[in-house]
mmCIF file of C-alpha atoms and ligand atoms in Angstrom:
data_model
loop_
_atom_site.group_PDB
_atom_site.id
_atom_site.type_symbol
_atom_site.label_atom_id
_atom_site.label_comp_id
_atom_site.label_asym_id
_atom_site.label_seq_id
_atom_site.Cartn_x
_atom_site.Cartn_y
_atom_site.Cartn_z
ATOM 1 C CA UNK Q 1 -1.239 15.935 -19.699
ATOM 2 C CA UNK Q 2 -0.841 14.403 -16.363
ATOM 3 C CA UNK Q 3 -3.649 13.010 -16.207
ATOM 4 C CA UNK Q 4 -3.405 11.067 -19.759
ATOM 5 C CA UNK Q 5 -3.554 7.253 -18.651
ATOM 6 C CA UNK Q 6 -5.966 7.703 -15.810
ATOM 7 C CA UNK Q 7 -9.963 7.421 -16.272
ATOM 8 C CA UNK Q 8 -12.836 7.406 -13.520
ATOM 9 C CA UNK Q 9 -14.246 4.076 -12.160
ATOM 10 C CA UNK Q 10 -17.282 5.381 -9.824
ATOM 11 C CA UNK Q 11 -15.991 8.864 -9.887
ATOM 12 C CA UNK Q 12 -12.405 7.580 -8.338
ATOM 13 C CA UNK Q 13 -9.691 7.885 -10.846
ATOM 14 C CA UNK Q 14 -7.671 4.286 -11.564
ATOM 15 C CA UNK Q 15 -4.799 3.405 -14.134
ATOM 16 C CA UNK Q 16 -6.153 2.487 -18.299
ATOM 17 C CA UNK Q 17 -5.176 -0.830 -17.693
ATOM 18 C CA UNK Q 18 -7.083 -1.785 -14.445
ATOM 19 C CA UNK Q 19 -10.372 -0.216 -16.178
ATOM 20 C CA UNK Q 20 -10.219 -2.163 -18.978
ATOM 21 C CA UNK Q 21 -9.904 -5.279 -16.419
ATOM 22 C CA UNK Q 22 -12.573 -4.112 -14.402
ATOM 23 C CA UNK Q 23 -15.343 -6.647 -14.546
ATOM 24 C CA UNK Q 24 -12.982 -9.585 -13.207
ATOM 25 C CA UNK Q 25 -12.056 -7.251 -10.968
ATOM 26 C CA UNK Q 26 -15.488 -6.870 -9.324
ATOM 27 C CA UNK Q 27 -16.264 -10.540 -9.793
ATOM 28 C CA UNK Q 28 -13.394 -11.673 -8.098
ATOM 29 C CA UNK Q 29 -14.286 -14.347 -5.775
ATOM 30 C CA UNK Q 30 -12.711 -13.776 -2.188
ATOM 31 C CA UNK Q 31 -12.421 -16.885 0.118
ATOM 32 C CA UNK Q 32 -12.765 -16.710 4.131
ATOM 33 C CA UNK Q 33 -8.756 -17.681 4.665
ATOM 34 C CA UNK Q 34 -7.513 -14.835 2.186
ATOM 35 C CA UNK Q 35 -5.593 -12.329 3.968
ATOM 36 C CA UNK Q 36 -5.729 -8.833 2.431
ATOM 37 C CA UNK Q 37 -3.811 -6.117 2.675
ATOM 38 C CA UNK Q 38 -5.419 -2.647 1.869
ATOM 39 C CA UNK Q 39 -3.414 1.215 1.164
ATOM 40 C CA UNK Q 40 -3.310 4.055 -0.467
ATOM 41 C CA UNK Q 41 -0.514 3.658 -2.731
ATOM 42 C CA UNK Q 42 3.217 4.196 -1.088
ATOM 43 C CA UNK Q 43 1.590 4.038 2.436
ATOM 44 C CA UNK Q 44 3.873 0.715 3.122
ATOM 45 C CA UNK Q 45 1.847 -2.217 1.597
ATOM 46 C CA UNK Q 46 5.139 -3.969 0.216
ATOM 47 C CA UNK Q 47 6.779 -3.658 3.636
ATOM 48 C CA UNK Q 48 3.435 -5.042 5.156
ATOM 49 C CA UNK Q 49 2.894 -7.483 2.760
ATOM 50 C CA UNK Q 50 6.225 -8.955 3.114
ATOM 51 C CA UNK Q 51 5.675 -8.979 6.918
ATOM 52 C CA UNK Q 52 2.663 -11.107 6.486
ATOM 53 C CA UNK Q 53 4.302 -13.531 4.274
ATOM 54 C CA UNK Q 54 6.755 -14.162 6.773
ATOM 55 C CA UNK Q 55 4.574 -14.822 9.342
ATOM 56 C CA UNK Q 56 2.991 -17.028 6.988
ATOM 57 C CA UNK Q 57 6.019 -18.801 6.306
ATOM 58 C CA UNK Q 58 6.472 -18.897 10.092
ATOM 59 C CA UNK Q 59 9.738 -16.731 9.494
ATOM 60 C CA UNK Q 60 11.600 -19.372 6.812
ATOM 61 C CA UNK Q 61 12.933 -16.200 4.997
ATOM 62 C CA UNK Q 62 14.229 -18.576 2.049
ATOM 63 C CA UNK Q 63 10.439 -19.269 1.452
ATOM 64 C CA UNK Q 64 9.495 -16.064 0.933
ATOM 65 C CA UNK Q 65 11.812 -15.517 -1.926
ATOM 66 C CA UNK Q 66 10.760 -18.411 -4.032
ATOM 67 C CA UNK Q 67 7.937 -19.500 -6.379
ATOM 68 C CA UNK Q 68 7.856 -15.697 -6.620
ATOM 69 C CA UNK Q 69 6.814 -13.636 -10.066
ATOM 70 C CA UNK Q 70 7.671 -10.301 -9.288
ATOM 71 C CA UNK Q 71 7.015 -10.366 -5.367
ATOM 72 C CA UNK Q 72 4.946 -12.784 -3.800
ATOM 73 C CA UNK Q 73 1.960 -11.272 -3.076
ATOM 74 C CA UNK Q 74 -0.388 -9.907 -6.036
ATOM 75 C CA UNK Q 75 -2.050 -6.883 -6.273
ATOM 76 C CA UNK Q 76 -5.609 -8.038 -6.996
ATOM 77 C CA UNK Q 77 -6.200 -5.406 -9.496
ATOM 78 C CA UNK Q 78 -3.283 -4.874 -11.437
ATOM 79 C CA UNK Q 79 -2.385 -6.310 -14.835
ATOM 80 C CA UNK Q 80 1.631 -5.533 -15.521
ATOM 81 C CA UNK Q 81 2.352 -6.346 -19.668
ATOM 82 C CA UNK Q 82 3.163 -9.956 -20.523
ATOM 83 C CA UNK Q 83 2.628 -11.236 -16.805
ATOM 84 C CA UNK Q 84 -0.961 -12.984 -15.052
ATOM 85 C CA UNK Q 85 -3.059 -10.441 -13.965
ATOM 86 C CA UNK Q 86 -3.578 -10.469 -10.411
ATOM 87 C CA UNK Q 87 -6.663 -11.786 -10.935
ATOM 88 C CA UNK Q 88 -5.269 -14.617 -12.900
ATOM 89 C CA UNK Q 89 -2.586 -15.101 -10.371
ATOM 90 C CA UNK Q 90 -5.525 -15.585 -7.637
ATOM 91 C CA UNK Q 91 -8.036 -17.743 -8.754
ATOM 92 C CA UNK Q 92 -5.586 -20.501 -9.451
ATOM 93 C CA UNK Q 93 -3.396 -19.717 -6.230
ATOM 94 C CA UNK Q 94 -4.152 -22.633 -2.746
ATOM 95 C CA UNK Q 95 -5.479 -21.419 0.423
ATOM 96 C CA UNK Q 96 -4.752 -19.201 2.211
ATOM 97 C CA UNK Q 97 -4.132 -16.538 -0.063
ATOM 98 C CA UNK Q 98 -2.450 -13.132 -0.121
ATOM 99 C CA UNK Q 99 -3.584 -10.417 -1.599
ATOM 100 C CA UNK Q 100 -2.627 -6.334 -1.836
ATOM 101 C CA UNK Q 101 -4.811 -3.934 -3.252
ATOM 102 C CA UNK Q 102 -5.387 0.085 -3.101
ATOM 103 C CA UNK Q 103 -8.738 0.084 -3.742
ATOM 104 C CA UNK Q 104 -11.129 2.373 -1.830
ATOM 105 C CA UNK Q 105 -13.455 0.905 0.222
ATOM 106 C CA UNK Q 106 -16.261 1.324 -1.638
ATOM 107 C CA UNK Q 107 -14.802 0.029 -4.734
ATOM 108 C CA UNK Q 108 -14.186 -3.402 -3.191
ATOM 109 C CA UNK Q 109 -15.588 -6.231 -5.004
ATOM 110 C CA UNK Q 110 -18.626 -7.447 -2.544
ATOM 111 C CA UNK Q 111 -17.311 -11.274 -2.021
ATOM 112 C CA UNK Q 112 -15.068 -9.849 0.725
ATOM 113 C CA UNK Q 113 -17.752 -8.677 2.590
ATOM 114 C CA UNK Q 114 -19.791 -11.762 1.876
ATOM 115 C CA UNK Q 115 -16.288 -14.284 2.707
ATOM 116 C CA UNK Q 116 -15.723 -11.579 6.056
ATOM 117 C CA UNK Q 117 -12.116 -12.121 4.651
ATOM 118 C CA UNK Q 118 -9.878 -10.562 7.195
ATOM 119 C CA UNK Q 119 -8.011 -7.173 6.215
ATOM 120 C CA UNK Q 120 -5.300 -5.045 7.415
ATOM 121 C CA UNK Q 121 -5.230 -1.399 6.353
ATOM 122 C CA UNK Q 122 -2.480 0.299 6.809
ATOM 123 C CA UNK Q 123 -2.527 4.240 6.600
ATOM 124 C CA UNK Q 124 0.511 6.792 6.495
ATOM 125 C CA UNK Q 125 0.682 10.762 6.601
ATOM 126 C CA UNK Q 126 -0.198 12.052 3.769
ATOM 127 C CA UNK Q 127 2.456 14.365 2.903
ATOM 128 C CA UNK Q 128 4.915 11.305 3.266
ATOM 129 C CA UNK Q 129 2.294 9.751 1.055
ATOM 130 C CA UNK Q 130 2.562 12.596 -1.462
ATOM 131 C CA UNK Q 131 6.316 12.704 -1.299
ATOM 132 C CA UNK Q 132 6.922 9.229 -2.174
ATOM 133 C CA UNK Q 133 3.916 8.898 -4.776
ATOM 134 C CA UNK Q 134 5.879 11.281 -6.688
ATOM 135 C CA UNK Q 135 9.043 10.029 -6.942
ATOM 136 C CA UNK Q 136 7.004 7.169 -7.577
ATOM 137 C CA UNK Q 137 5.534 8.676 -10.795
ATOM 138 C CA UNK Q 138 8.785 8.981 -12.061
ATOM 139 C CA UNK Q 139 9.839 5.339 -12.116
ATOM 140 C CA UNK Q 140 6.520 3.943 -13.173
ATOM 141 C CA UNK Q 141 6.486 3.768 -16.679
ATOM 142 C CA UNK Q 142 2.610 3.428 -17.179
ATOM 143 C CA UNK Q 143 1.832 6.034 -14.867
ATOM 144 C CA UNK Q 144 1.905 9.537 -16.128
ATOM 145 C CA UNK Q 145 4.445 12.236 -15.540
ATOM 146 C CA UNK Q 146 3.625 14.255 -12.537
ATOM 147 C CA UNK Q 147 5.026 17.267 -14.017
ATOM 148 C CA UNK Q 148 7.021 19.672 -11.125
ATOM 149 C CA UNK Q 149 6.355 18.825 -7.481
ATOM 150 C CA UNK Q 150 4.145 21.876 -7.404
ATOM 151 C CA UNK Q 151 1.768 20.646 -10.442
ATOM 152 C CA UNK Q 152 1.825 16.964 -8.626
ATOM 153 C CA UNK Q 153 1.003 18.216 -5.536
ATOM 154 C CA UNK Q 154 -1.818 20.315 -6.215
ATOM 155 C CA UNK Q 155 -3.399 17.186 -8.030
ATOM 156 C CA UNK Q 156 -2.694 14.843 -5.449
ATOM 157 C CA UNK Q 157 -4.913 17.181 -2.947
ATOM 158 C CA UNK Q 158 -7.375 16.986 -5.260
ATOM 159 C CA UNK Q 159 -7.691 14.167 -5.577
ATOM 160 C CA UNK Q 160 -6.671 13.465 -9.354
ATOM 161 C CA UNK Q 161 -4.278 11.229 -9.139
ATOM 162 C CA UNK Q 162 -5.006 7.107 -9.681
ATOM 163 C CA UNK Q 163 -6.827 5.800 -7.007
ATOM 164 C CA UNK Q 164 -8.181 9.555 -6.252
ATOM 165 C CA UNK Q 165 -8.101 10.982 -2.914
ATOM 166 C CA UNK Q 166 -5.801 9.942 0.086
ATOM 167 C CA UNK Q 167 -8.409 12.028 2.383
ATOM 168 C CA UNK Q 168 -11.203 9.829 0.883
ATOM 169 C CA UNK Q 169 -9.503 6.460 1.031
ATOM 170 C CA UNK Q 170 -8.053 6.646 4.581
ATOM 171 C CA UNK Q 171 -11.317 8.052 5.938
ATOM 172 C CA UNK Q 172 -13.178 4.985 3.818
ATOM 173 C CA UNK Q 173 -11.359 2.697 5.377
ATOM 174 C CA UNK Q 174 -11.436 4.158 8.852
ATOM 175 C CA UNK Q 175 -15.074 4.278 8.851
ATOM 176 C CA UNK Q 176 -15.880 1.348 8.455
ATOM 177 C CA UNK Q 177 -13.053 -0.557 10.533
ATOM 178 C CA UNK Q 178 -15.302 -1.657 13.113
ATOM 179 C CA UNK Q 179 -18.182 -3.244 10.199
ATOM 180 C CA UNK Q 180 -16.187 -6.110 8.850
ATOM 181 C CA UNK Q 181 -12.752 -8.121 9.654
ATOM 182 C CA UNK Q 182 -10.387 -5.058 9.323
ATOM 183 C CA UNK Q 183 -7.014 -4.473 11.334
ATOM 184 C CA UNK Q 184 -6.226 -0.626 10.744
ATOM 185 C CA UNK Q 185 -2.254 -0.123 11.312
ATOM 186 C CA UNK Q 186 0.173 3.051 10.595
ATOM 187 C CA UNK Q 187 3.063 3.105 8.955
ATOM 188 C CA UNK Q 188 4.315 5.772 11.167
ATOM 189 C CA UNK Q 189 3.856 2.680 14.345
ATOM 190 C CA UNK Q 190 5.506 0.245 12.102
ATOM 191 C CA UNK Q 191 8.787 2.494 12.287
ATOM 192 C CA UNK Q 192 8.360 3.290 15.933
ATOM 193 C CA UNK Q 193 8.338 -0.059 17.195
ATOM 194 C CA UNK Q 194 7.887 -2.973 14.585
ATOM 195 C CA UNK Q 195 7.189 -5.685 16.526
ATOM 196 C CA UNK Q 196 4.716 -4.168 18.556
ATOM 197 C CA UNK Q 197 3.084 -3.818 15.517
ATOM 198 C CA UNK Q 198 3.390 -7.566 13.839
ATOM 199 C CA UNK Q 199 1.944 -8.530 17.313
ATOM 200 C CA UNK Q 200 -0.711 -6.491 16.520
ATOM 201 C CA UNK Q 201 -0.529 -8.256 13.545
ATOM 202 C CA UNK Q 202 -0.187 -12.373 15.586
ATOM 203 C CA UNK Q 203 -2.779 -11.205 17.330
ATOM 204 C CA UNK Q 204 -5.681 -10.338 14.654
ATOM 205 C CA UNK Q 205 -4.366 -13.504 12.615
ATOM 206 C CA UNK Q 206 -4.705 -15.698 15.742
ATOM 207 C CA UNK Q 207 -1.740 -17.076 15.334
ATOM 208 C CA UNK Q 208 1.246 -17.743 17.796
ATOM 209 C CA UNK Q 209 4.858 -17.237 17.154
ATOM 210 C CA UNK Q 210 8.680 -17.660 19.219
ATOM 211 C CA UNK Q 211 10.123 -14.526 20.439
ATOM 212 C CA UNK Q 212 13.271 -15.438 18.154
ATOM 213 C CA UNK Q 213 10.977 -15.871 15.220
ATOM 214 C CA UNK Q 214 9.121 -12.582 15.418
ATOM 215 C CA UNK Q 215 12.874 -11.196 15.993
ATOM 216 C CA UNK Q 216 13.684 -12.708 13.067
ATOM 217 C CA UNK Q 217 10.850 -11.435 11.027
ATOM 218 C CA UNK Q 218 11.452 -7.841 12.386
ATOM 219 C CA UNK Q 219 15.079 -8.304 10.493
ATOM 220 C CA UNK Q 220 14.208 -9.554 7.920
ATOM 221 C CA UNK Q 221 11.334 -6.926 6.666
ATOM 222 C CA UNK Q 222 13.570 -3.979 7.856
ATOM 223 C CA UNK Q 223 14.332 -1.490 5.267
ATOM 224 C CA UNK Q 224 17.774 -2.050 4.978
ATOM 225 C CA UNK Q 225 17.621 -5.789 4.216
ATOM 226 C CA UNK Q 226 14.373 -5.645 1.898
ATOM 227 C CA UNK Q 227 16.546 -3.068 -0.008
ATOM 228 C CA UNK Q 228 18.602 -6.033 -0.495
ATOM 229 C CA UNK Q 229 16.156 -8.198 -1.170
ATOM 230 C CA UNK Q 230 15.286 -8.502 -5.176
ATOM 231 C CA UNK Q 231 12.178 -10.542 -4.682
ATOM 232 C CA UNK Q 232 10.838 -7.660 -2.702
ATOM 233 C CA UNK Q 233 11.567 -4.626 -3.429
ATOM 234 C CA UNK Q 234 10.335 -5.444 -7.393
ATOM 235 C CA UNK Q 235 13.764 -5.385 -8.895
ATOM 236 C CA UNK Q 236 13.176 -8.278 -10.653
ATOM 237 C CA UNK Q 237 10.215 -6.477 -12.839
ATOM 238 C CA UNK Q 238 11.875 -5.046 -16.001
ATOM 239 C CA UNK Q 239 13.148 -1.876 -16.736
ATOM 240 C CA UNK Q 240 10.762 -0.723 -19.106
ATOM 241 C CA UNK Q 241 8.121 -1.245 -16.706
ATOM 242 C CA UNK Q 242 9.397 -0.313 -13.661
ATOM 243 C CA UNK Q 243 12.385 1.438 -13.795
ATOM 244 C CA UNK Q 244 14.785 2.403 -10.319
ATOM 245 C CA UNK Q 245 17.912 3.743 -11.740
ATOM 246 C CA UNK Q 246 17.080 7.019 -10.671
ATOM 247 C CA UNK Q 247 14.969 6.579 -7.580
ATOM 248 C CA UNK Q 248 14.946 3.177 -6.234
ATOM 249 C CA UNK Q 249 11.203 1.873 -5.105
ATOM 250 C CA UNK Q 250 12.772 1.057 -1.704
ATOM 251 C CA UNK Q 251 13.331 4.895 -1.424
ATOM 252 C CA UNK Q 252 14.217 6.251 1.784
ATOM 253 C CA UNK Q 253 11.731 4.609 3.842
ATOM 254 C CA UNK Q 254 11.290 7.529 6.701
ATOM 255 C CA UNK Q 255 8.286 9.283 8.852
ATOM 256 C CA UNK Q 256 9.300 13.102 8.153
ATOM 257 C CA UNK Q 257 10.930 12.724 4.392
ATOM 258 C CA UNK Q 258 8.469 15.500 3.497
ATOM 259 C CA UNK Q 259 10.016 18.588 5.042
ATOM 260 C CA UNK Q 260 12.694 18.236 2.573
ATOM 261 C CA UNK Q 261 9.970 18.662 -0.252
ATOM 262 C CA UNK Q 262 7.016 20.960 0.631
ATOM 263 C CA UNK Q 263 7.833 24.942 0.849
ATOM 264 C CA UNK Q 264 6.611 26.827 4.115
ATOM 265 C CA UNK Q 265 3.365 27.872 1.588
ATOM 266 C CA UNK Q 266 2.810 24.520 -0.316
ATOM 267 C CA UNK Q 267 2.806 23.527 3.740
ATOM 268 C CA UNK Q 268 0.343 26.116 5.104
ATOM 269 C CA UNK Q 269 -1.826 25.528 1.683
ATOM 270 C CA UNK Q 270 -1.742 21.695 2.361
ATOM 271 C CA UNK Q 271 -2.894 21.659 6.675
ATOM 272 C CA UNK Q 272 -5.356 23.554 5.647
ATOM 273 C CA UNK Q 273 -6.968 21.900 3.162
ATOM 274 C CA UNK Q 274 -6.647 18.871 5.167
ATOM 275 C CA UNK Q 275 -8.191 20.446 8.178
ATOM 276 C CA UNK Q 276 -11.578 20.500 5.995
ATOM 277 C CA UNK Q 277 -11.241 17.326 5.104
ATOM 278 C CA UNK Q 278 -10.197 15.360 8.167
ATOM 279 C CA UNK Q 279 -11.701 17.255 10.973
ATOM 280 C CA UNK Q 280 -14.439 14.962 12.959
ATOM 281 C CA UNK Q 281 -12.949 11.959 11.510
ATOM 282 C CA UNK Q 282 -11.025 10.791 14.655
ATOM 283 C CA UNK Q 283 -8.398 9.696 12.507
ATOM 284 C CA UNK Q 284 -4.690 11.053 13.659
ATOM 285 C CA UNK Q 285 -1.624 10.673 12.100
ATOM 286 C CA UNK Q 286 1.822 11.738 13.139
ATOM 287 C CA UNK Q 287 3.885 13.492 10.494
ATOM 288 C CA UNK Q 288 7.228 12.424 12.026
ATOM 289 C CA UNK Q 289 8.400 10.487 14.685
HETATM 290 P P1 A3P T 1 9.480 6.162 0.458
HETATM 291 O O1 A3P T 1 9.267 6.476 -0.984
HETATM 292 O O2 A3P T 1 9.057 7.279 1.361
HETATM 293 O O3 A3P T 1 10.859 5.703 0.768
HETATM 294 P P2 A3P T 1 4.310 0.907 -1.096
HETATM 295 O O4 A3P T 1 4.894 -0.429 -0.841
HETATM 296 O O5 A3P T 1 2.945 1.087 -0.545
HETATM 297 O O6 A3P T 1 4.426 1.290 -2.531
HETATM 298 O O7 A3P T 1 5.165 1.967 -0.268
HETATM 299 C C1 A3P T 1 6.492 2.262 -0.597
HETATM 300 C C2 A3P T 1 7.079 3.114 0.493
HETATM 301 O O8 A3P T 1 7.318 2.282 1.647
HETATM 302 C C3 A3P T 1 8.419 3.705 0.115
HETATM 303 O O9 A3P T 1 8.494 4.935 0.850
HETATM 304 C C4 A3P T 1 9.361 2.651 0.648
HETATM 305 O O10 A3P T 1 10.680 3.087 0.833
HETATM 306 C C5 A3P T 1 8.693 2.320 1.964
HETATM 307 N N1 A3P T 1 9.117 1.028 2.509
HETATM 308 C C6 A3P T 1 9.192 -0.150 1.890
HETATM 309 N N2 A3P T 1 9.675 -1.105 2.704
HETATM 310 C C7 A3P T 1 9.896 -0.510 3.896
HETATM 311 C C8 A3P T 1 10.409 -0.956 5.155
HETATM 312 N N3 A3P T 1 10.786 -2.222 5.337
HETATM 313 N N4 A3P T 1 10.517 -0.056 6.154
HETATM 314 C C9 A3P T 1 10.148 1.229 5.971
HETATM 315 N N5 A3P T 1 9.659 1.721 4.807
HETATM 316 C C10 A3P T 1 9.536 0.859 3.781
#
């Protein structure tokens, strides 16, 4: 069934493997200098992350393709076959640190709270969202099939898919933005104008940077170079874990992909569904640009 490899954690539903790591998980110690970055899955954290390592690297693009195990920044909660866990990958790792994770807010192990770590969310339409989780499903080999589109999508506005609800985890998030150290971005702004958003981005870091490097930086974490790029896009995981010979994980990379997918019904099913669930919340999000 489709749901076959996924069990709760807190009532929010999260991949076998992560479960069984869950303790470290919620342990983990955070430091003040970590940077993390925070999505719902396929809401741009790869594209963000690499961002951030750039301006980390202070836009030596040769940098941020080294020392690298699958892409250099870990997701603190995942545990791929025969590679360090995130976890392991963290503890060990100097200061300042990296880290991605999709974990809903209220899921987050407390020492980020405690550290006031600094965070940027970023948060993309869902129906992009459920578009590119999908294709996403297909690729992954631990996660399970999502059937038809149909079958997917009903589950994915429920809510039963890993990490549970996209309604739930951007409204987490958005909630409590203005409670600790959190940056919220869109993807949908990031393809508008990029560097208006990685100034956003100089800006909550406090850090300065050269026009020509943020220029650079902008190039460099466009879609059509990291589609290039092996060391971020994840081509350098194996096949039988991650495999892109059908879809590749640096997919089409658009605001509006979804009109291609959802059916005038699946459509009218979907806005309103997601009027009940996001209405009051403040939180608006463009479904093209
Ligand atoms: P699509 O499947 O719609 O193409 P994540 O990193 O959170 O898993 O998100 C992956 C999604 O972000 C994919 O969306 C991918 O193509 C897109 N993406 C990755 N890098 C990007 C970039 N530099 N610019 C725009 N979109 C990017």
């Amino acid at each position: 069934s489709t749901l076959q490899t996924l069990v709760p954690i807190h009532g929010v539903l999260m991949g076998k493997e992560l479960a069984e790591n869950w303790e470290r998980i919620e342990q983990f110690e955070a430091r003040s200098d970590d940077l993390l970055i925070s999505t719902y899955p396929k809401a741009g954290t790869t594209w963000a992350s690499e961002i951030v390592d750039m301006i980390y690297a202070d836009g030596d693009h040769e940098k941020c393709r080294r020392d690298a195990i699958y892409n250099r920044v870990p997701y603190l909660e995942f545990r791929i076959p025969n590679m360090p866990s995130g976890v392991e990958q963290l503890d060990g790792a100097p200061s300042p640190r990296l880290v991605k994770t999709h974990l809903p807010i209220q899921l987050m192990p407390d020492s980020f709270w405690k550290k006031n770590s600094k965070i940027i969310y970023v948060a993309r339409n869902a129906k992009d969202v459920a578009v590119s989780y999908f294709f996403f499903h297909k690729i992954v080999k631990a996660l399970p099939d999502p059937g038809p589109w149909n079958t997917f999508l009903d589950n994915y506005m429920n809510g039963n898919v890993g990490y549970g609800s996209w309604h739930d985890h951007v409204k987490g998030w958005w909630e409590k933005r203005h409670d600790y150290n959190i940056l919220y971005l869109f993807y949908e702004d990031m393809k508008e104008d990029p560097k208006r958003e990685i100034k956003k981005m100089l800006h909550f870091l406090e850090k300065e940077m050269s026009d020509e490097t943020l220029e650079k930086i902008v190039y460099h974490t466009s879609f059509d170079i990291m589609k290039t790029n092996d060391m971020a896009n994840y081509k350098t995981i194996p096949n039988d874990i991650l495999d892109q010979s059908t879809t590749p994980f640096m997919r089409k990379g658009i605001a509006g992909d979804w009109k291609n997918h959802f059916t005038v019904a699946q459509n009218e099913i979907f806005d309103e569904d997601y009027k009940k669930k996001m209405t009051g919340t403040g939180l608006q999000f463009r479904n093209e640009i």
